Amino acid sequence: MMMLNERNWNSLNKNLKKKKITVIDNFLKDQIAFTLQQRMVHTIEFDKIYNRYGSMLYNRSDNLTNQIATELEENIPCLKNSFVRAWAFIYDNKGAGVKLHADPSRININIWVTPNKSVNNPQLNGLNIFNLKPPKNWTRKKWNTSPELVSRYIKTKNKKPFNIKYKYNRAVFFDGALFHASDETDMKEGIENQKVSYTMLFGRSL
């Protein structure tokens, strides 16, 4: 079964090699997006619980993750043999999202899999990416678990975020080492309306 919808893979590969933030809509087959959403909505125990969201970690031992990663590696040359791991996140209907951080990856893929009809405020629920990486002398703790420190650093560089609006089945490809954070979450009431995102990491950077 195919996981992804057809598209111009050569163009996407060129963008990724140039480190361009790239947004692709209608990325997954609808049945795959639905499955990713439903298994988080009905998960009882999460790998980790944060403030206002929970997460599950996946690697190639998870069949669905393996199939998606394999198809991406086969279609996008710069991703070949580079899948590291993936997470799924489910957020409270209202509240804060993932705070400012960077990832030790060359390419991140963030995919939203909750239908647009579940969105309460279309100006929220998205993703903010800053064109800025951690200083080379920072430790992993500083760039991955210290959002206040990261925020102060971004202000000293006078960097404004590139904001990607939420949309069902929208995939955002970007350099994972760039500082990024989720928008505040504002979805309609009910567990089926909770925002679910799926993030994949490829290659190593930091």
mmCIF file with all atom_site columns, C-alpha atoms in Angstrom, residues 4-204:
data_model
loop_
_atom_site.group_PDB
_atom_site.id
_atom_site.type_symbol
_atom_site.label_atom_id
_atom_site.label_alt_id
_atom_site.label_comp_id
_atom_site.label_asym_id
_atom_site.label_entity_id
_atom_site.label_seq_id
_atom_site.pdbx_PDB_ins_code
_atom_site.Cartn_x
_atom_site.Cartn_y
_atom_site.Cartn_z
_atom_site.occupancy
_atom_site.B_iso_or_equiv
_atom_site.pdbx_formal_charge
_atom_site.auth_seq_id
_atom_site.auth_comp_id
_atom_site.auth_asym_id
_atom_site.auth_atom_id
_atom_site.pdbx_PDB_model_num
ATOM 1   C CA . LEU A 1 4   ? 2.226   9.095  0.101  1.00 0.00 ? 4   LEU A CA 1
ATOM 2   C CA . ASN A 1 5   ? 0.419   10.946 -2.655 1.00 0.00 ? 5   ASN A CA 1
ATOM 3   C CA . GLU A 1 6   ? 2.233   11.429 -5.950 1.00 0.00 ? 6   GLU A CA 1
ATOM 4   C CA . ARG A 1 7   ? 4.194   14.664 -6.502 1.00 0.00 ? 7   ARG A CA 1
ATOM 5   C CA . ASN A 1 8   ? 7.310   16.189 -8.024 1.00 0.00 ? 8   ASN A CA 1
ATOM 6   C CA . TRP A 1 9   ? 9.920   14.487 -5.860 1.00 0.00 ? 9   TRP A CA 1
ATOM 7   C CA . ASN A 1 10  ? 12.841  15.970 -7.818 1.00 0.00 ? 10  ASN A CA 1
ATOM 8   C CA . SER A 1 11  ? 11.708  19.503 -6.995 1.00 0.00 ? 11  SER A CA 1
ATOM 9   C CA . LEU A 1 12  ? 11.325  18.623 -3.319 1.00 0.00 ? 12  LEU A CA 1
ATOM 10  C CA . ASN A 1 13  ? 14.763  17.014 -3.251 1.00 0.00 ? 13  ASN A CA 1
ATOM 11  C CA . LYS A 1 14  ? 16.319  20.175 -4.730 1.00 0.00 ? 14  LYS A CA 1
ATOM 12  C CA . ASN A 1 15  ? 14.638  22.333 -2.084 1.00 0.00 ? 15  ASN A CA 1
ATOM 13  C CA . LEU A 1 16  ? 15.852  20.118 0.739  1.00 0.00 ? 16  LEU A CA 1
ATOM 14  C CA . LYS A 1 17  ? 19.421  20.084 -0.558 1.00 0.00 ? 17  LYS A CA 1
ATOM 15  C CA . LYS A 1 18  ? 19.276  23.898 -0.492 1.00 0.00 ? 18  LYS A CA 1
ATOM 16  C CA . LYS A 1 19  ? 17.922  23.797 3.099  1.00 0.00 ? 19  LYS A CA 1
ATOM 17  C CA . LYS A 1 20  ? 14.689  25.526 2.089  1.00 0.00 ? 20  LYS A CA 1
ATOM 18  C CA . ILE A 1 21  ? 11.630  25.376 4.328  1.00 0.00 ? 21  ILE A CA 1
ATOM 19  C CA . THR A 1 22  ? 9.142   23.536 2.134  1.00 0.00 ? 22  THR A CA 1
ATOM 20  C CA . VAL A 1 23  ? 5.406   23.107 2.689  1.00 0.00 ? 23  VAL A CA 1
ATOM 21  C CA . ILE A 1 24  ? 3.471   20.345 0.918  1.00 0.00 ? 24  ILE A CA 1
ATOM 22  C CA . ASP A 1 25  ? -0.287  19.880 1.212  1.00 0.00 ? 25  ASP A CA 1
ATOM 23  C CA . ASN A 1 26  ? -2.219  16.635 0.714  1.00 0.00 ? 26  ASN A CA 1
ATOM 24  C CA . PHE A 1 27  ? 0.959   14.787 1.625  1.00 0.00 ? 27  PHE A CA 1
ATOM 25  C CA . LEU A 1 28  ? -0.203  11.410 2.949  1.00 0.00 ? 28  LEU A CA 1
ATOM 26  C CA . LYS A 1 29  ? -2.907  9.153  1.616  1.00 0.00 ? 29  LYS A CA 1
ATOM 27  C CA . ASP A 1 30  ? -6.054  10.051 3.557  1.00 0.00 ? 30  ASP A CA 1
ATOM 28  C CA . GLN A 1 31  ? -6.321  6.578  5.083  1.00 0.00 ? 31  GLN A CA 1
ATOM 29  C CA . ILE A 1 32  ? -2.758  6.857  6.431  1.00 0.00 ? 32  ILE A CA 1
ATOM 30  C CA . ALA A 1 33  ? -3.380  10.323 7.906  1.00 0.00 ? 33  ALA A CA 1
ATOM 31  C CA . PHE A 1 34  ? -6.590  9.003  9.483  1.00 0.00 ? 34  PHE A CA 1
ATOM 32  C CA . THR A 1 35  ? -4.752  6.022  10.997 1.00 0.00 ? 35  THR A CA 1
ATOM 33  C CA . LEU A 1 36  ? -2.022  8.250  12.466 1.00 0.00 ? 36  LEU A CA 1
ATOM 34  C CA . GLN A 1 37  ? -4.668  10.486 13.999 1.00 0.00 ? 37  GLN A CA 1
ATOM 35  C CA . GLN A 1 38  ? -6.856  7.712  15.373 1.00 0.00 ? 38  GLN A CA 1
ATOM 36  C CA . ARG A 1 39  ? -4.131  5.748  17.065 1.00 0.00 ? 39  ARG A CA 1
ATOM 37  C CA . MET A 1 40  ? -3.124  8.822  19.069 1.00 0.00 ? 40  MET A CA 1
ATOM 38  C CA . VAL A 1 41  ? -6.712  9.810  19.885 1.00 0.00 ? 41  VAL A CA 1
ATOM 39  C CA . HIS A 1 42  ? -7.302  6.348  21.320 1.00 0.00 ? 42  HIS A CA 1
ATOM 40  C CA . THR A 1 43  ? -3.932  5.877  23.030 1.00 0.00 ? 43  THR A CA 1
ATOM 41  C CA . ILE A 1 44  ? -4.318  5.377  26.778 1.00 0.00 ? 44  ILE A CA 1
ATOM 42  C CA . GLU A 1 45  ? -0.678  5.393  27.910 1.00 0.00 ? 45  GLU A CA 1
ATOM 43  C CA . PHE A 1 46  ? 1.891   7.720  26.317 1.00 0.00 ? 46  PHE A CA 1
ATOM 44  C CA . ASP A 1 47  ? 5.661   7.420  26.296 1.00 0.00 ? 47  ASP A CA 1
ATOM 45  C CA . LYS A 1 48  ? 5.868   10.930 27.747 1.00 0.00 ? 48  LYS A CA 1
ATOM 46  C CA . ILE A 1 49  ? 3.402   13.420 29.184 1.00 0.00 ? 49  ILE A CA 1
ATOM 47  C CA . TYR A 1 50  ? 4.266   17.107 28.937 1.00 0.00 ? 50  TYR A CA 1
ATOM 48  C CA . ASN A 1 51  ? 2.340   20.242 29.867 1.00 0.00 ? 51  ASN A CA 1
ATOM 49  C CA . ARG A 1 52  ? -0.742  20.112 27.634 1.00 0.00 ? 52  ARG A CA 1
ATOM 50  C CA . TYR A 1 53  ? 0.378   17.315 25.287 1.00 0.00 ? 53  TYR A CA 1
ATOM 51  C CA . GLY A 1 54  ? 1.531   13.706 25.178 1.00 0.00 ? 54  GLY A CA 1
ATOM 52  C CA . SER A 1 55  ? 3.891   11.878 22.816 1.00 0.00 ? 55  SER A CA 1
ATOM 53  C CA . MET A 1 56  ? 4.696   8.455  21.410 1.00 0.00 ? 56  MET A CA 1
ATOM 54  C CA . LEU A 1 57  ? 8.112   7.522  20.033 1.00 0.00 ? 57  LEU A CA 1
ATOM 55  C CA . TYR A 1 58  ? 8.367   5.349  16.908 1.00 0.00 ? 58  TYR A CA 1
ATOM 56  C CA . ASN A 1 59  ? 11.237  3.736  15.009 1.00 0.00 ? 59  ASN A CA 1
ATOM 57  C CA . ARG A 1 60  ? 11.441  1.176  12.223 1.00 0.00 ? 60  ARG A CA 1
ATOM 58  C CA . SER A 1 61  ? 9.967   -1.505 14.483 1.00 0.00 ? 61  SER A CA 1
ATOM 59  C CA . ASP A 1 62  ? 6.643   0.286  14.026 1.00 0.00 ? 62  ASP A CA 1
ATOM 60  C CA . ASN A 1 63  ? 5.297   -1.011 10.715 1.00 0.00 ? 63  ASN A CA 1
ATOM 61  C CA . LEU A 1 64  ? 3.473   2.160  9.677  1.00 0.00 ? 64  LEU A CA 1
ATOM 62  C CA . THR A 1 65  ? 6.436   4.400  10.479 1.00 0.00 ? 65  THR A CA 1
ATOM 63  C CA . ASN A 1 66  ? 8.769   2.033  8.637  1.00 0.00 ? 66  ASN A CA 1
ATOM 64  C CA . GLN A 1 67  ? 6.610   2.091  5.511  1.00 0.00 ? 67  GLN A CA 1
ATOM 65  C CA . ILE A 1 68  ? 6.379   5.897  5.465  1.00 0.00 ? 68  ILE A CA 1
ATOM 66  C CA . ALA A 1 69  ? 10.126  6.305  6.084  1.00 0.00 ? 69  ALA A CA 1
ATOM 67  C CA . THR A 1 70  ? 11.004  3.748  3.398  1.00 0.00 ? 70  THR A CA 1
ATOM 68  C CA . GLU A 1 71  ? 8.795   5.425  0.808  1.00 0.00 ? 71  GLU A CA 1
ATOM 69  C CA . LEU A 1 72  ? 10.312  8.817  1.596  1.00 0.00 ? 72  LEU A CA 1
ATOM 70  C CA . GLU A 1 73  ? 13.857  7.462  1.337  1.00 0.00 ? 73  GLU A CA 1
ATOM 71  C CA . GLU A 1 74  ? 13.054  5.804  -1.980 1.00 0.00 ? 74  GLU A CA 1
ATOM 72  C CA . ASN A 1 75  ? 11.559  8.963  -3.515 1.00 0.00 ? 75  ASN A CA 1
ATOM 73  C CA . ILE A 1 76  ? 13.849  11.651 -2.074 1.00 0.00 ? 76  ILE A CA 1
ATOM 74  C CA . PRO A 1 77  ? 17.554  10.936 -2.712 1.00 0.00 ? 77  PRO A CA 1
ATOM 75  C CA . CYS A 1 78  ? 18.880  13.293 -0.037 1.00 0.00 ? 78  CYS A CA 1
ATOM 76  C CA . LEU A 1 79  ? 16.936  11.314 2.590  1.00 0.00 ? 79  LEU A CA 1
ATOM 77  C CA . LYS A 1 80  ? 18.192  7.912  1.490  1.00 0.00 ? 80  LYS A CA 1
ATOM 78  C CA . ASN A 1 81  ? 19.151  5.614  4.409  1.00 0.00 ? 81  ASN A CA 1
ATOM 79  C CA . SER A 1 82  ? 18.881  8.491  6.900  1.00 0.00 ? 82  SER A CA 1
ATOM 80  C CA . PHE A 1 83  ? 15.688  7.935  8.931  1.00 0.00 ? 83  PHE A CA 1
ATOM 81  C CA . VAL A 1 84  ? 16.386  8.304  12.657 1.00 0.00 ? 84  VAL A CA 1
ATOM 82  C CA . ARG A 1 85  ? 13.061  8.224  14.523 1.00 0.00 ? 85  ARG A CA 1
ATOM 83  C CA . ALA A 1 86  ? 9.558   9.661  14.660 1.00 0.00 ? 86  ALA A CA 1
ATOM 84  C CA . TRP A 1 87  ? 7.119   10.991 17.241 1.00 0.00 ? 87  TRP A CA 1
ATOM 85  C CA . ALA A 1 88  ? 3.382   11.491 17.310 1.00 0.00 ? 88  ALA A CA 1
ATOM 86  C CA . PHE A 1 89  ? 1.994   14.240 19.533 1.00 0.00 ? 89  PHE A CA 1
ATOM 87  C CA . ILE A 1 90  ? -1.542  14.842 20.754 1.00 0.00 ? 90  ILE A CA 1
ATOM 88  C CA . TYR A 1 91  ? -2.418  18.186 22.337 1.00 0.00 ? 91  TYR A CA 1
ATOM 89  C CA . ASP A 1 92  ? -5.070  19.377 24.752 1.00 0.00 ? 92  ASP A CA 1
ATOM 90  C CA . ASN A 1 93  ? -7.841  21.165 22.849 1.00 0.00 ? 93  ASN A CA 1
ATOM 91  C CA . LYS A 1 94  ? -6.614  24.476 24.258 1.00 0.00 ? 94  LYS A CA 1
ATOM 92  C CA . GLY A 1 95  ? -3.181  25.292 25.647 1.00 0.00 ? 95  GLY A CA 1
ATOM 93  C CA . ALA A 1 96  ? 0.485   25.703 24.935 1.00 0.00 ? 96  ALA A CA 1
ATOM 94  C CA . GLY A 1 97  ? 2.284   23.574 22.374 1.00 0.00 ? 97  GLY A CA 1
ATOM 95  C CA . VAL A 1 98  ? 5.874   22.368 22.059 1.00 0.00 ? 98  VAL A CA 1
ATOM 96  C CA . LYS A 1 99  ? 8.217   25.084 23.308 1.00 0.00 ? 99  LYS A CA 1
ATOM 97  C CA . LEU A 1 100 ? 11.224  26.591 21.543 1.00 0.00 ? 100 LEU A CA 1
ATOM 98  C CA . HIS A 1 101 ? 13.935  24.025 20.831 1.00 0.00 ? 101 HIS A CA 1
ATOM 99  C CA . ALA A 1 102 ? 16.165  22.589 18.120 1.00 0.00 ? 102 ALA A CA 1
ATOM 100 C CA . ASP A 1 103 ? 16.614  18.979 17.006 1.00 0.00 ? 103 ASP A CA 1
ATOM 101 C CA . PRO A 1 104 ? 19.869  17.168 16.146 1.00 0.00 ? 104 PRO A CA 1
ATOM 102 C CA . SER A 1 105 ? 18.591  16.328 12.664 1.00 0.00 ? 105 SER A CA 1
ATOM 103 C CA . ARG A 1 106 ? 19.323  17.402 9.105  1.00 0.00 ? 106 ARG A CA 1
ATOM 104 C CA . ILE A 1 107 ? 15.687  17.295 7.991  1.00 0.00 ? 107 ILE A CA 1
ATOM 105 C CA . ASN A 1 108 ? 12.489  17.386 10.050 1.00 0.00 ? 108 ASN A CA 1
ATOM 106 C CA . ILE A 1 109 ? 9.092   16.558 8.603  1.00 0.00 ? 109 ILE A CA 1
ATOM 107 C CA . ASN A 1 110 ? 6.094   17.793 10.576 1.00 0.00 ? 110 ASN A CA 1
ATOM 108 C CA . ILE A 1 111 ? 2.656   16.553 9.444  1.00 0.00 ? 111 ILE A CA 1
ATOM 109 C CA . TRP A 1 112 ? -0.737  17.559 10.860 1.00 0.00 ? 112 TRP A CA 1
ATOM 110 C CA . VAL A 1 113 ? -3.366  14.818 10.695 1.00 0.00 ? 113 VAL A CA 1
ATOM 111 C CA . THR A 1 114 ? -6.458  16.223 12.454 1.00 0.00 ? 114 THR A CA 1
ATOM 112 C CA . PRO A 1 115 ? -9.178  17.426 10.019 1.00 0.00 ? 115 PRO A CA 1
ATOM 113 C CA . ASN A 1 116 ? -9.598  21.151 9.391  1.00 0.00 ? 116 ASN A CA 1
ATOM 114 C CA . LYS A 1 117 ? -13.182 21.010 10.729 1.00 0.00 ? 117 LYS A CA 1
ATOM 115 C CA . SER A 1 118 ? -11.689 20.429 14.195 1.00 0.00 ? 118 SER A CA 1
ATOM 116 C CA . VAL A 1 119 ? -9.861  23.774 14.237 1.00 0.00 ? 119 VAL A CA 1
ATOM 117 C CA . ASN A 1 120 ? -11.415 26.453 16.449 1.00 0.00 ? 120 ASN A CA 1
ATOM 118 C CA . ASN A 1 121 ? -9.014  29.323 15.698 1.00 0.00 ? 121 ASN A CA 1
ATOM 119 C CA . PRO A 1 122 ? -7.311  29.094 12.265 1.00 0.00 ? 122 PRO A CA 1
ATOM 120 C CA . GLN A 1 123 ? -4.768  31.736 13.312 1.00 0.00 ? 123 GLN A CA 1
ATOM 121 C CA . LEU A 1 124 ? -3.313  29.326 15.889 1.00 0.00 ? 124 LEU A CA 1
ATOM 122 C CA . ASN A 1 125 ? -2.239  25.641 15.947 1.00 0.00 ? 125 ASN A CA 1
ATOM 123 C CA . GLY A 1 126 ? 0.592   26.136 13.443 1.00 0.00 ? 126 GLY A CA 1
ATOM 124 C CA . LEU A 1 127 ? 4.382   26.049 13.557 1.00 0.00 ? 127 LEU A CA 1
ATOM 125 C CA . ASN A 1 128 ? 6.987   28.809 13.972 1.00 0.00 ? 128 ASN A CA 1
ATOM 126 C CA . ILE A 1 129 ? 10.484  28.310 12.543 1.00 0.00 ? 129 ILE A CA 1
ATOM 127 C CA . PHE A 1 130 ? 13.360  30.740 13.094 1.00 0.00 ? 130 PHE A CA 1
ATOM 128 C CA . ASN A 1 131 ? 16.222  30.997 10.641 1.00 0.00 ? 131 ASN A CA 1
ATOM 129 C CA . LEU A 1 132 ? 18.702  30.556 13.448 1.00 0.00 ? 132 LEU A CA 1
ATOM 130 C CA . LYS A 1 133 ? 20.661  27.615 14.872 1.00 0.00 ? 133 LYS A CA 1
ATOM 131 C CA . PRO A 1 134 ? 22.188  27.185 18.345 1.00 0.00 ? 134 PRO A CA 1
ATOM 132 C CA . PRO A 1 135 ? 25.688  28.547 18.952 1.00 0.00 ? 135 PRO A CA 1
ATOM 133 C CA . LYS A 1 136 ? 28.323  25.842 18.553 1.00 0.00 ? 136 LYS A CA 1
ATOM 134 C CA . ASN A 1 137 ? 29.307  26.076 22.210 1.00 0.00 ? 137 ASN A CA 1
ATOM 135 C CA . TRP A 1 138 ? 25.793  25.341 23.503 1.00 0.00 ? 138 TRP A CA 1
ATOM 136 C CA . THR A 1 139 ? 25.077  21.986 25.105 1.00 0.00 ? 139 THR A CA 1
ATOM 137 C CA . ARG A 1 140 ? 22.130  19.802 24.093 1.00 0.00 ? 140 ARG A CA 1
ATOM 138 C CA . LYS A 1 141 ? 20.357  20.806 27.312 1.00 0.00 ? 141 LYS A CA 1
ATOM 139 C CA . LYS A 1 142 ? 20.592  24.474 26.351 1.00 0.00 ? 142 LYS A CA 1
ATOM 140 C CA . TRP A 1 143 ? 19.191  24.160 22.827 1.00 0.00 ? 143 TRP A CA 1
ATOM 141 C CA . ASN A 1 144 ? 16.676  21.395 23.482 1.00 0.00 ? 144 ASN A CA 1
ATOM 142 C CA . THR A 1 145 ? 15.264  21.982 26.973 1.00 0.00 ? 145 THR A CA 1
ATOM 143 C CA . SER A 1 146 ? 15.763  25.680 27.776 1.00 0.00 ? 146 SER A CA 1
ATOM 144 C CA . PRO A 1 147 ? 13.057  27.631 25.893 1.00 0.00 ? 147 PRO A CA 1
ATOM 145 C CA . GLU A 1 148 ? 13.534  30.824 27.923 1.00 0.00 ? 148 GLU A CA 1
ATOM 146 C CA . LEU A 1 149 ? 17.253  30.877 27.126 1.00 0.00 ? 149 LEU A CA 1
ATOM 147 C CA . VAL A 1 150 ? 16.522  30.199 23.457 1.00 0.00 ? 150 VAL A CA 1
ATOM 148 C CA . SER A 1 151 ? 13.953  33.004 23.388 1.00 0.00 ? 151 SER A CA 1
ATOM 149 C CA . ARG A 1 152 ? 16.453  35.492 24.807 1.00 0.00 ? 152 ARG A CA 1
ATOM 150 C CA . TYR A 1 153 ? 19.058  34.389 22.271 1.00 0.00 ? 153 TYR A CA 1
ATOM 151 C CA . ILE A 1 154 ? 16.622  34.827 19.376 1.00 0.00 ? 154 ILE A CA 1
ATOM 152 C CA . LYS A 1 155 ? 15.800  38.342 20.573 1.00 0.00 ? 155 LYS A CA 1
ATOM 153 C CA . THR A 1 156 ? 19.486  39.307 20.578 1.00 0.00 ? 156 THR A CA 1
ATOM 154 C CA . LYS A 1 157 ? 19.618  38.275 16.900 1.00 0.00 ? 157 LYS A CA 1
ATOM 155 C CA . ASN A 1 158 ? 16.366  40.115 16.106 1.00 0.00 ? 158 ASN A CA 1
ATOM 156 C CA . LYS A 1 159 ? 14.952  37.095 14.269 1.00 0.00 ? 159 LYS A CA 1
ATOM 157 C CA . LYS A 1 160 ? 11.275  36.851 13.351 1.00 0.00 ? 160 LYS A CA 1
ATOM 158 C CA . PRO A 1 161 ? 9.591   33.469 12.876 1.00 0.00 ? 161 PRO A CA 1
ATOM 159 C CA . PHE A 1 162 ? 8.412   31.963 9.632  1.00 0.00 ? 162 PHE A CA 1
ATOM 160 C CA . ASN A 1 163 ? 4.871   30.934 10.578 1.00 0.00 ? 163 ASN A CA 1
ATOM 161 C CA . ILE A 1 164 ? 3.213   27.986 8.868  1.00 0.00 ? 164 ILE A CA 1
ATOM 162 C CA . LYS A 1 165 ? -0.540  27.854 9.366  1.00 0.00 ? 165 LYS A CA 1
ATOM 163 C CA . TYR A 1 166 ? -2.252  24.664 10.429 1.00 0.00 ? 166 TYR A CA 1
ATOM 164 C CA . LYS A 1 167 ? -3.865  22.583 7.696  1.00 0.00 ? 167 LYS A CA 1
ATOM 165 C CA . TYR A 1 168 ? -4.914  18.957 7.639  1.00 0.00 ? 168 TYR A CA 1
ATOM 166 C CA . ASN A 1 169 ? -2.401  16.673 5.891  1.00 0.00 ? 169 ASN A CA 1
ATOM 167 C CA . ARG A 1 170 ? 0.104   19.510 5.484  1.00 0.00 ? 170 ARG A CA 1
ATOM 168 C CA . ALA A 1 171 ? 3.765   18.470 5.710  1.00 0.00 ? 171 ALA A CA 1
ATOM 169 C CA . VAL A 1 172 ? 6.484   20.959 6.623  1.00 0.00 ? 172 VAL A CA 1
ATOM 170 C CA . PHE A 1 173 ? 10.071  20.035 5.674  1.00 0.00 ? 173 PHE A CA 1
ATOM 171 C CA . PHE A 1 174 ? 12.858  22.037 7.337  1.00 0.00 ? 174 PHE A CA 1
ATOM 172 C CA . ASP A 1 175 ? 16.338  21.876 8.810  1.00 0.00 ? 175 ASP A CA 1
ATOM 173 C CA . GLY A 1 176 ? 15.719  20.378 12.249 1.00 0.00 ? 176 GLY A CA 1
ATOM 174 C CA . ALA A 1 177 ? 18.616  22.319 13.772 1.00 0.00 ? 177 ALA A CA 1
ATOM 175 C CA . LEU A 1 178 ? 16.699  25.589 13.292 1.00 0.00 ? 178 LEU A CA 1
ATOM 176 C CA . PHE A 1 179 ? 14.930  26.787 16.398 1.00 0.00 ? 179 PHE A CA 1
ATOM 177 C CA . HIS A 1 180 ? 11.216  26.055 16.179 1.00 0.00 ? 180 HIS A CA 1
ATOM 178 C CA . ALA A 1 181 ? 8.092   25.900 18.343 1.00 0.00 ? 181 ALA A CA 1
ATOM 179 C CA . SER A 1 182 ? 4.399   25.139 18.069 1.00 0.00 ? 182 SER A CA 1
ATOM 180 C CA . ASP A 1 183 ? 1.748   27.824 18.106 1.00 0.00 ? 183 ASP A CA 1
ATOM 181 C CA . GLU A 1 184 ? -0.717  27.894 20.951 1.00 0.00 ? 184 GLU A CA 1
ATOM 182 C CA . THR A 1 185 ? -3.364  25.202 20.467 1.00 0.00 ? 185 THR A CA 1
ATOM 183 C CA . ASP A 1 186 ? -7.028  26.137 19.989 1.00 0.00 ? 186 ASP A CA 1
ATOM 184 C CA . MET A 1 187 ? -9.202  23.296 18.693 1.00 0.00 ? 187 MET A CA 1
ATOM 185 C CA . LYS A 1 188 ? -12.903 22.541 19.158 1.00 0.00 ? 188 LYS A CA 1
ATOM 186 C CA . GLU A 1 189 ? -14.036 20.497 22.147 1.00 0.00 ? 189 GLU A CA 1
ATOM 187 C CA . GLY A 1 190 ? -13.960 16.691 22.137 1.00 0.00 ? 190 GLY A CA 1
ATOM 188 C CA . ILE A 1 191 ? -11.219 14.056 21.881 1.00 0.00 ? 191 ILE A CA 1
ATOM 189 C CA . GLU A 1 192 ? -11.712 13.577 18.139 1.00 0.00 ? 192 GLU A CA 1
ATOM 190 C CA . ASN A 1 193 ? -10.899 17.284 17.658 1.00 0.00 ? 193 ASN A CA 1
ATOM 191 C CA . GLN A 1 194 ? -7.577  17.206 19.491 1.00 0.00 ? 194 GLN A CA 1
ATOM 192 C CA . LYS A 1 195 ? -4.637  18.286 17.358 1.00 0.00 ? 195 LYS A CA 1
ATOM 193 C CA . VAL A 1 196 ? -2.391  15.389 16.364 1.00 0.00 ? 196 VAL A CA 1
ATOM 194 C CA . SER A 1 197 ? 0.964   15.912 14.664 1.00 0.00 ? 197 SER A CA 1
ATOM 195 C CA . TYR A 1 198 ? 3.488   13.402 13.371 1.00 0.00 ? 198 TYR A CA 1
ATOM 196 C CA . THR A 1 199 ? 7.176   14.324 13.229 1.00 0.00 ? 199 THR A CA 1
ATOM 197 C CA . MET A 1 200 ? 9.957   12.426 11.450 1.00 0.00 ? 200 MET A CA 1
ATOM 198 C CA . LEU A 1 201 ? 13.701  13.076 11.786 1.00 0.00 ? 201 LEU A CA 1
ATOM 199 C CA . PHE A 1 202 ? 16.219  12.297 9.047  1.00 0.00 ? 202 PHE A CA 1
ATOM 200 C CA . GLY A 1 203 ? 20.003  12.584 9.226  1.00 0.00 ? 203 GLY A CA 1
ATOM 201 C CA . ARG A 1 204 ? 22.105  14.113 11.978 1.00 0.00 ? 204 ARG A CA 1
#
